[in-house]
Amino acid sequence: VVVGMSGGVDSSVSALLLKRQGYDVIGVFMKNWDEKDENGTCTATADWQDVQDVCEQIGIPYYAVNFEKEYQERVFAYFLAEYRLGRTPNPDVLCNREIKFKAFMDFSMKLGATRMATGHFVRSETREGQPLLLRGMDANKDQSYFLYMLKQEQLRKSLFPVGGMTKAQVRAIAAENGLPVSQKKDSTGVCFIGERNFRQFLQNYLPLKPGDMRTESGQKVGEHIGLAYYTLGQRKGLGLGGGGDGRSWFVVEKDLTRNVLVVAQGEDSPRLFTRYVLGTQATWIAHEPPAPEGEPFRCTAKYRYRQSDQAVTATVRGDTLYLAADAPQRAVTPGQSVVLYQGEVCLGGAIVDRTGNEPFAE
């Protein structure tokens, strides 16, 4: 078994558990991005050192592999293209499909492995001969949202040793076994940006294109630095004080044609809510959608990570997904993923393309 080692506690404990279970375990560190922190230190170097320390403690061989080229071509190019279109992409989803469960899985199989393991908080189970992706037992850490683009063939070759545990249990196992990463804090943020200032990072790649901030009636209330730097529902960082009726301002629309950022006051502004979503690039873990094409089916949806399940009616035509939510949804954002579930089973999902308060024509 090849374990994808990040230098974090989840993948470290995954390797430890598999070794205990009698597997022949190899730890492999993926370098996907040349990133330096605010002190100019390459964070990958520190993570690689942690991987070496953990593997030596466990007693397993370890290697490093460089996927920077694949990452640039398959993930980062898409990320920038989406931002240029004024959308808000989720590169972590693409990274899992293209890098961890494609490039890295291929690499693992070439090493002679029969399985690949990661520290994701998800579970996989075979029922009636079909491998299923299930939510992680720790509801606060469940990462199935980020793995909805996987297919059954990848699940057959994958192991998720910590998916049935809580984060507290994982840290406890690491501490009991003296792993040096037992108290290492979780990484947050976009997979390649990490803890850095997102706006500053993006400015290295996308030129600023300032324009007006206007209300729905067209009144100018301020200026923006570039539509790519804002997302629907955003409140912080608008640079708008009180004004108007004194309530907070929120982004409700990005008008690319006129380069205008449309804002409205109040977190209950009707413009922030939508019931209908048209999703593109629909993908299903079982290859086929849960119901025949054009036939509506009931399920739940997450329009963003950590959102509670929302009851919806879904209809699929080709790779287009039509969703009607039972209740209005706040700040559903084009470019983000909407992921569908039936109970604990992750079905698949799509990329949010359009939103509205009237059904889209199928």
Coordinates of C-alpha atoms in Angstrom, one line a residue:
V1 CA 0.0 0.0 0.0
V2 CA 1.3 3.4 -0.9
V3 CA 0.2 6.2 1.5
G4 CA 0.0 9.8 0.3
M5 CA 1.9 11.6 3.0
S6 CA 1.3 15.3 3.5
G7 CA 3.3 15.8 6.7
G8 CA 0.0 16.2 8.6
V9 CA -1.4 14.1 11.4
D10 CA -4.2 12.4 9.3
S11 CA -1.9 10.8 6.7
S12 CA 0.7 10.0 9.3
V13 CA -1.8 8.0 11.4
S14 CA -3.2 6.4 8.3
A15 CA 0.3 5.0 7.6
L16 CA 0.7 3.8 11.2
L17 CA -2.7 2.0 11.2
L18 CA -2.0 0.2 7.9
K19 CA 1.4 -0.9 9.1
R20 CA -0.2 -2.3 12.3
Q21 CA -2.8 -4.2 10.1
G22 CA 0.1 -6.0 8.4
Y23 CA 0.2 -4.1 5.1
D24 CA 3.5 -3.6 3.3
V25 CA 3.4 0.3 3.5
I26 CA 5.4 2.9 1.6
G27 CA 5.0 6.6 2.4
V28 CA 5.2 9.0 -0.6
F29 CA 5.2 12.8 -0.3
M30 CA 3.7 14.8 -3.2
K31 CA 5.2 18.1 -4.1
N32 CA 2.5 19.9 -6.1
W33 CA 3.4 23.5 -5.6
D34 CA 6.5 25.6 -4.9
E35 CA 5.2 27.6 -2.0
K36 CA 7.0 29.9 0.5
D37 CA 5.5 31.2 3.7
E38 CA 5.7 34.8 4.9
N39 CA 9.2 34.3 6.1
G40 CA 10.4 33.1 2.7
T41 CA 10.7 29.4 3.8
C42 CA 9.4 26.7 1.5
T43 CA 6.7 25.1 3.4
A44 CA 7.0 21.9 1.4
T45 CA 10.5 21.5 2.9
A46 CA 9.2 21.5 6.4
D47 CA 6.3 19.1 5.5
W48 CA 8.8 16.7 3.8
Q49 CA 10.9 16.7 6.9
D50 CA 7.9 15.8 8.9
V51 CA 7.1 13.0 6.5
Q52 CA 10.6 11.6 6.9
D53 CA 10.5 11.8 10.7
V54 CA 7.1 10.0 10.9
C55 CA 8.1 7.3 8.4
E56 CA 11.3 6.6 10.3
Q57 CA 9.4 6.4 13.6
I58 CA 6.9 4.0 12.1
G59 CA 9.6 2.1 10.3
I60 CA 8.5 2.3 6.7
P61 CA 10.3 3.4 3.5
Y62 CA 9.5 6.8 2.1
Y63 CA 9.9 8.7 -1.2
A64 CA 9.1 12.1 -2.6
V65 CA 7.5 12.7 -6.0
N66 CA 7.1 16.0 -7.9
F67 CA 3.8 16.7 -9.6
E68 CA 4.3 20.5 -10.1
K69 CA 4.0 20.3 -13.9
E70 CA 0.8 18.2 -13.7
Y71 CA -0.6 20.5 -11.1
Q72 CA 0.1 23.6 -13.2
E73 CA -1.5 22.1 -16.3
R74 CA -4.5 20.3 -14.8
V75 CA -5.5 22.4 -11.8
F76 CA -3.9 25.8 -11.7
A77 CA -4.7 26.8 -15.3
Y78 CA -8.3 25.9 -14.7
F79 CA -8.3 27.9 -11.5
L80 CA -7.1 31.1 -13.2
A81 CA -9.4 30.6 -16.2
E82 CA -12.4 30.4 -13.9
Y83 CA -11.4 33.6 -12.0
R84 CA -11.0 35.4 -15.3
L85 CA -14.6 34.5 -16.0
G86 CA -15.7 36.1 -12.7
R87 CA -16.4 32.7 -11.1
T88 CA -15.2 31.2 -7.8
P89 CA -13.6 27.8 -8.5
N90 CA -12.8 25.0 -6.0
P91 CA -9.4 23.8 -7.0
D92 CA -9.3 21.2 -4.1
V93 CA -11.9 19.1 -5.9
L94 CA -9.9 19.1 -9.1
C95 CA -6.7 18.4 -7.3
N96 CA -8.2 15.3 -5.8
R97 CA -9.4 14.0 -9.2
E98 CA -6.4 15.0 -11.4
I99 CA -3.5 14.7 -9.0
K100 CA -4.1 12.6 -5.9
F101 CA -6.4 10.0 -7.5
K102 CA -5.0 10.1 -11.0
A103 CA -1.4 11.1 -11.3
F104 CA -0.5 9.8 -7.8
M105 CA -2.6 6.7 -8.1
D106 CA -0.9 5.9 -11.4
F107 CA 2.5 6.4 -9.8
S108 CA 1.5 4.2 -6.9
M109 CA 0.5 1.3 -9.2
K110 CA 3.8 1.6 -11.1
L111 CA 5.5 1.1 -7.8
G112 CA 3.8 -2.2 -7.6
A113 CA 1.1 -1.2 -5.1
T114 CA -2.3 -2.8 -5.2
R115 CA -3.9 0.0 -3.1
M116 CA -3.4 3.7 -2.4
A117 CA -4.3 5.3 0.9
T118 CA -4.9 8.8 2.0
G119 CA -5.8 10.6 5.2
H120 CA -9.2 11.9 4.0
F121 CA -12.1 11.8 6.4
V122 CA -14.3 9.6 4.2
R123 CA -15.3 5.9 4.1
S124 CA -15.6 3.5 1.2
E125 CA -17.8 0.4 1.3
T126 CA -18.8 -2.2 -1.3
R127 CA -22.5 -3.0 -1.4
E128 CA -24.0 -5.4 -3.9
G129 CA -20.6 -5.4 -5.7
Q130 CA -20.6 -1.6 -6.0
P131 CA -18.0 0.5 -4.2
L132 CA -19.6 3.5 -2.5
L133 CA -18.2 6.7 -1.2
L134 CA -19.6 7.4 2.3
R135 CA -19.3 10.4 4.6
G136 CA -16.6 10.4 7.2
M137 CA -17.8 9.5 10.7
D138 CA -16.7 12.9 12.1
A139 CA -19.4 15.2 10.7
N140 CA -17.2 18.2 11.3
K141 CA -14.3 16.8 9.3
D142 CA -16.2 14.8 6.6
Q143 CA -14.4 15.5 3.2
S144 CA -16.7 13.6 0.8
Y145 CA -17.6 17.0 -0.6
F146 CA -14.1 17.3 -2.1
L147 CA -14.0 13.7 -3.5
Y148 CA -17.3 13.7 -5.4
M149 CA -15.5 13.6 -8.8
L150 CA -14.1 10.1 -8.0
K151 CA -15.2 7.0 -9.8
Q152 CA -15.8 3.4 -8.6
E153 CA -12.5 2.2 -10.2
Q154 CA -10.6 4.7 -8.0
L155 CA -12.5 3.7 -4.9
R156 CA -11.7 0.0 -5.5
K157 CA -8.0 0.9 -5.3
S158 CA -8.3 3.3 -2.3
L159 CA -8.1 3.0 1.4
F160 CA -9.2 5.7 3.9
P161 CA -7.9 4.4 7.3
V162 CA -9.1 7.4 9.4
G163 CA -12.5 7.8 7.8
G164 CA -14.3 6.0 10.6
M165 CA -12.7 8.1 13.4
T166 CA -13.0 11.5 14.9
K167 CA -10.2 14.0 14.6
A168 CA -9.7 13.8 18.4
Q169 CA -9.2 10.0 18.1
V170 CA -6.6 10.5 15.3
R171 CA -4.6 13.0 17.3
A172 CA -4.8 10.7 20.4
I173 CA -3.3 7.8 18.4
A174 CA -0.6 10.0 17.0
A175 CA 0.3 11.2 20.6
E176 CA 0.2 7.7 22.1
N177 CA 2.7 6.5 19.4
G178 CA 5.0 9.5 19.8
L179 CA 4.4 10.8 16.2
P180 CA 6.1 14.2 16.0
V181 CA 3.0 15.7 14.1
S182 CA 0.4 14.8 16.8
Q183 CA -0.2 18.5 17.6
K184 CA 0.5 19.9 14.2
K185 CA -2.3 22.3 13.2
D186 CA -4.6 21.5 10.3
S187 CA -3.8 23.1 7.0
T188 CA -6.5 25.5 5.8
G189 CA -7.3 27.5 2.7
V190 CA -6.9 26.6 -0.9
C191 CA -4.6 23.7 -1.5
F192 CA -1.8 25.7 -3.0
I193 CA -2.3 29.1 -1.4
G194 CA -2.5 27.8 2.2
E195 CA -2.4 30.4 4.9
R196 CA -1.3 33.4 2.7
N197 CA -3.3 36.4 1.8
F198 CA -5.5 35.3 -1.1
R199 CA -5.9 38.7 -2.7
Q200 CA -2.1 39.3 -2.7
F201 CA -1.6 35.8 -4.2
L202 CA -4.1 36.3 -7.0
Q203 CA -2.6 39.7 -7.9
N204 CA 0.6 37.8 -9.0
Y205 CA -1.5 36.2 -11.8
L206 CA -4.5 38.4 -12.6
P207 CA -4.2 42.1 -13.3
L208 CA -6.4 44.5 -11.3
K209 CA -9.3 45.8 -13.3
P210 CA -11.0 48.4 -11.1
G211 CA -14.6 49.4 -11.7
D212 CA -17.7 50.7 -10.0
M213 CA -19.6 49.3 -7.0
R214 CA -23.3 50.0 -7.6
T215 CA -26.6 49.2 -6.0
E216 CA -29.4 47.4 -7.8
S217 CA -30.9 50.7 -8.8
G218 CA -27.6 51.8 -10.3
Q219 CA -26.4 54.2 -7.6
K220 CA -22.6 54.2 -7.3
V221 CA -21.5 53.6 -3.7
G222 CA -17.8 52.8 -4.2
E223 CA -15.2 51.2 -6.4
H224 CA -13.9 47.6 -6.7
I225 CA -10.3 46.5 -7.6
G226 CA -11.4 43.8 -10.0
L227 CA -14.4 41.4 -10.2
A228 CA -12.2 38.3 -9.8
Y229 CA -11.4 39.4 -6.3
Y230 CA -14.9 39.1 -4.9
T231 CA -17.4 36.4 -4.4
L232 CA -21.2 36.3 -4.1
G233 CA -22.4 36.9 -0.5
Q234 CA -19.1 38.5 0.5
R235 CA -19.4 41.2 3.2
K236 CA -15.8 41.8 4.4
G237 CA -13.3 43.7 2.4
L238 CA -15.8 45.9 0.4
G239 CA -14.5 49.1 1.9
L240 CA -18.1 50.4 2.3
G241 CA -18.8 52.0 5.6
G242 CA -22.4 52.6 6.8
G243 CA -24.3 54.7 4.3
G244 CA -27.7 53.8 2.9
D245 CA -29.8 52.3 5.7
G246 CA -26.8 51.6 7.9
R247 CA -26.9 47.8 7.4
S248 CA -23.9 45.8 6.1
W249 CA -23.3 45.6 2.3
F250 CA -23.1 42.3 0.5
V251 CA -22.0 41.3 -3.0
V252 CA -25.1 40.1 -4.9
E253 CA -24.0 40.1 -8.6
K254 CA -20.9 40.4 -10.8
D255 CA -21.7 42.2 -14.0
L256 CA -18.8 41.3 -16.3
T257 CA -20.1 43.1 -19.3
R258 CA -20.1 46.5 -17.5
N259 CA -17.3 45.5 -15.0
V260 CA -19.7 46.5 -12.2
L261 CA -19.9 44.9 -8.7
V262 CA -23.6 45.0 -7.6
V263 CA -24.1 45.3 -3.9
A264 CA -27.1 45.3 -1.6
Q265 CA -27.7 46.0 2.1
G266 CA -28.8 43.4 4.7
E267 CA -27.9 39.7 5.0
D268 CA -31.5 39.0 4.2
S269 CA -31.5 40.8 0.9
P270 CA -33.7 38.8 -1.6
R271 CA -30.9 39.1 -4.2
L272 CA -28.7 36.8 -2.0
F273 CA -31.2 33.9 -2.2
T274 CA -32.0 31.4 -5.0
R275 CA -33.9 28.2 -5.3
Y276 CA -32.9 26.9 -8.7
V277 CA -29.4 25.9 -9.9
L278 CA -28.2 24.7 -13.3
G279 CA -25.0 22.7 -12.9
T280 CA -22.5 21.6 -15.6
Q281 CA -19.9 18.8 -15.8
A282 CA -22.1 16.5 -13.7
T283 CA -20.2 13.5 -12.6
W284 CA -21.4 10.4 -10.8
I285 CA -19.3 8.0 -8.7
A286 CA -21.4 5.1 -10.1
H287 CA -21.0 6.6 -13.7
E288 CA -24.8 6.7 -14.0
P289 CA -27.1 9.2 -12.2
P290 CA -29.4 7.8 -9.6
A291 CA -32.4 8.1 -12.0
P292 CA -32.9 7.8 -15.7
E293 CA -32.3 11.0 -17.8
G294 CA -35.1 13.5 -17.4
E295 CA -36.6 11.7 -14.4
P296 CA -36.6 13.8 -11.2
F297 CA -35.3 12.2 -8.0
R298 CA -35.1 13.3 -4.4
C299 CA -31.8 13.7 -2.5
T300 CA -29.9 16.2 -0.4
A301 CA -27.3 18.7 -1.6
K302 CA -24.4 20.7 -0.2
Y303 CA -23.8 23.9 -2.1
R304 CA -20.6 24.6 -0.1
Y305 CA -18.4 22.6 2.3
R306 CA -19.6 22.4 5.9
Q307 CA -23.2 23.4 4.8
S308 CA -25.9 21.3 6.4
D309 CA -27.8 19.0 4.0
Q310 CA -30.4 20.8 1.9
A311 CA -33.5 18.9 0.5
V312 CA -33.7 19.1 -3.3
T313 CA -35.3 17.6 -6.4
A314 CA -32.7 16.8 -9.0
T315 CA -33.0 16.1 -12.7
V316 CA -30.2 15.1 -15.0
R317 CA -29.9 15.6 -18.8
G318 CA -26.5 14.6 -20.2
D319 CA -23.8 16.3 -18.1
T320 CA -26.3 19.0 -17.0
L321 CA -27.8 18.9 -13.5
Y322 CA -31.0 20.8 -12.7
L323 CA -31.7 21.4 -9.0
A324 CA -34.8 22.8 -7.3
A325 CA -34.2 23.3 -3.5
D326 CA -37.1 23.0 -1.1
A327 CA -36.0 26.2 0.7
P328 CA -34.2 29.3 -0.8
Q329 CA -30.4 29.0 -0.7
R330 CA -28.1 31.8 0.3
A331 CA -25.2 33.0 -1.9
V332 CA -25.0 30.0 -4.2
T333 CA -21.8 30.8 -6.2
P334 CA -21.1 29.9 -9.9
G335 CA -17.8 27.9 -10.1
Q336 CA -18.3 26.2 -6.8
S337 CA -19.4 22.5 -6.5
V338 CA -22.8 21.3 -5.6
V339 CA -22.6 17.8 -4.2
L340 CA -25.5 15.3 -3.9
Y341 CA -26.1 12.7 -1.2
Q342 CA -28.6 10.0 -0.3
G343 CA -28.2 9.4 3.4
E344 CA -24.5 8.7 4.1
V345 CA -23.8 7.9 0.4
C346 CA -22.1 10.6 -1.8
L347 CA -23.7 10.3 -5.3
G348 CA -21.6 12.8 -7.2
G349 CA -22.3 16.4 -8.2
A350 CA -21.7 19.2 -10.6
I351 CA -20.2 22.7 -11.0
V352 CA -22.7 25.5 -10.3
D353 CA -23.1 27.4 -13.6
R354 CA -26.3 29.5 -13.2
T355 CA -28.7 30.3 -10.4
G356 CA -32.2 31.8 -10.4
N357 CA -35.6 31.9 -8.7
E358 CA -37.4 30.5 -11.7
P359 CA -36.8 26.9 -13.0
F360 CA -34.3 26.6 -15.9
A361 CA -35.7 25.2 -19.2
E362 CA -34.5 21.6 -19.6

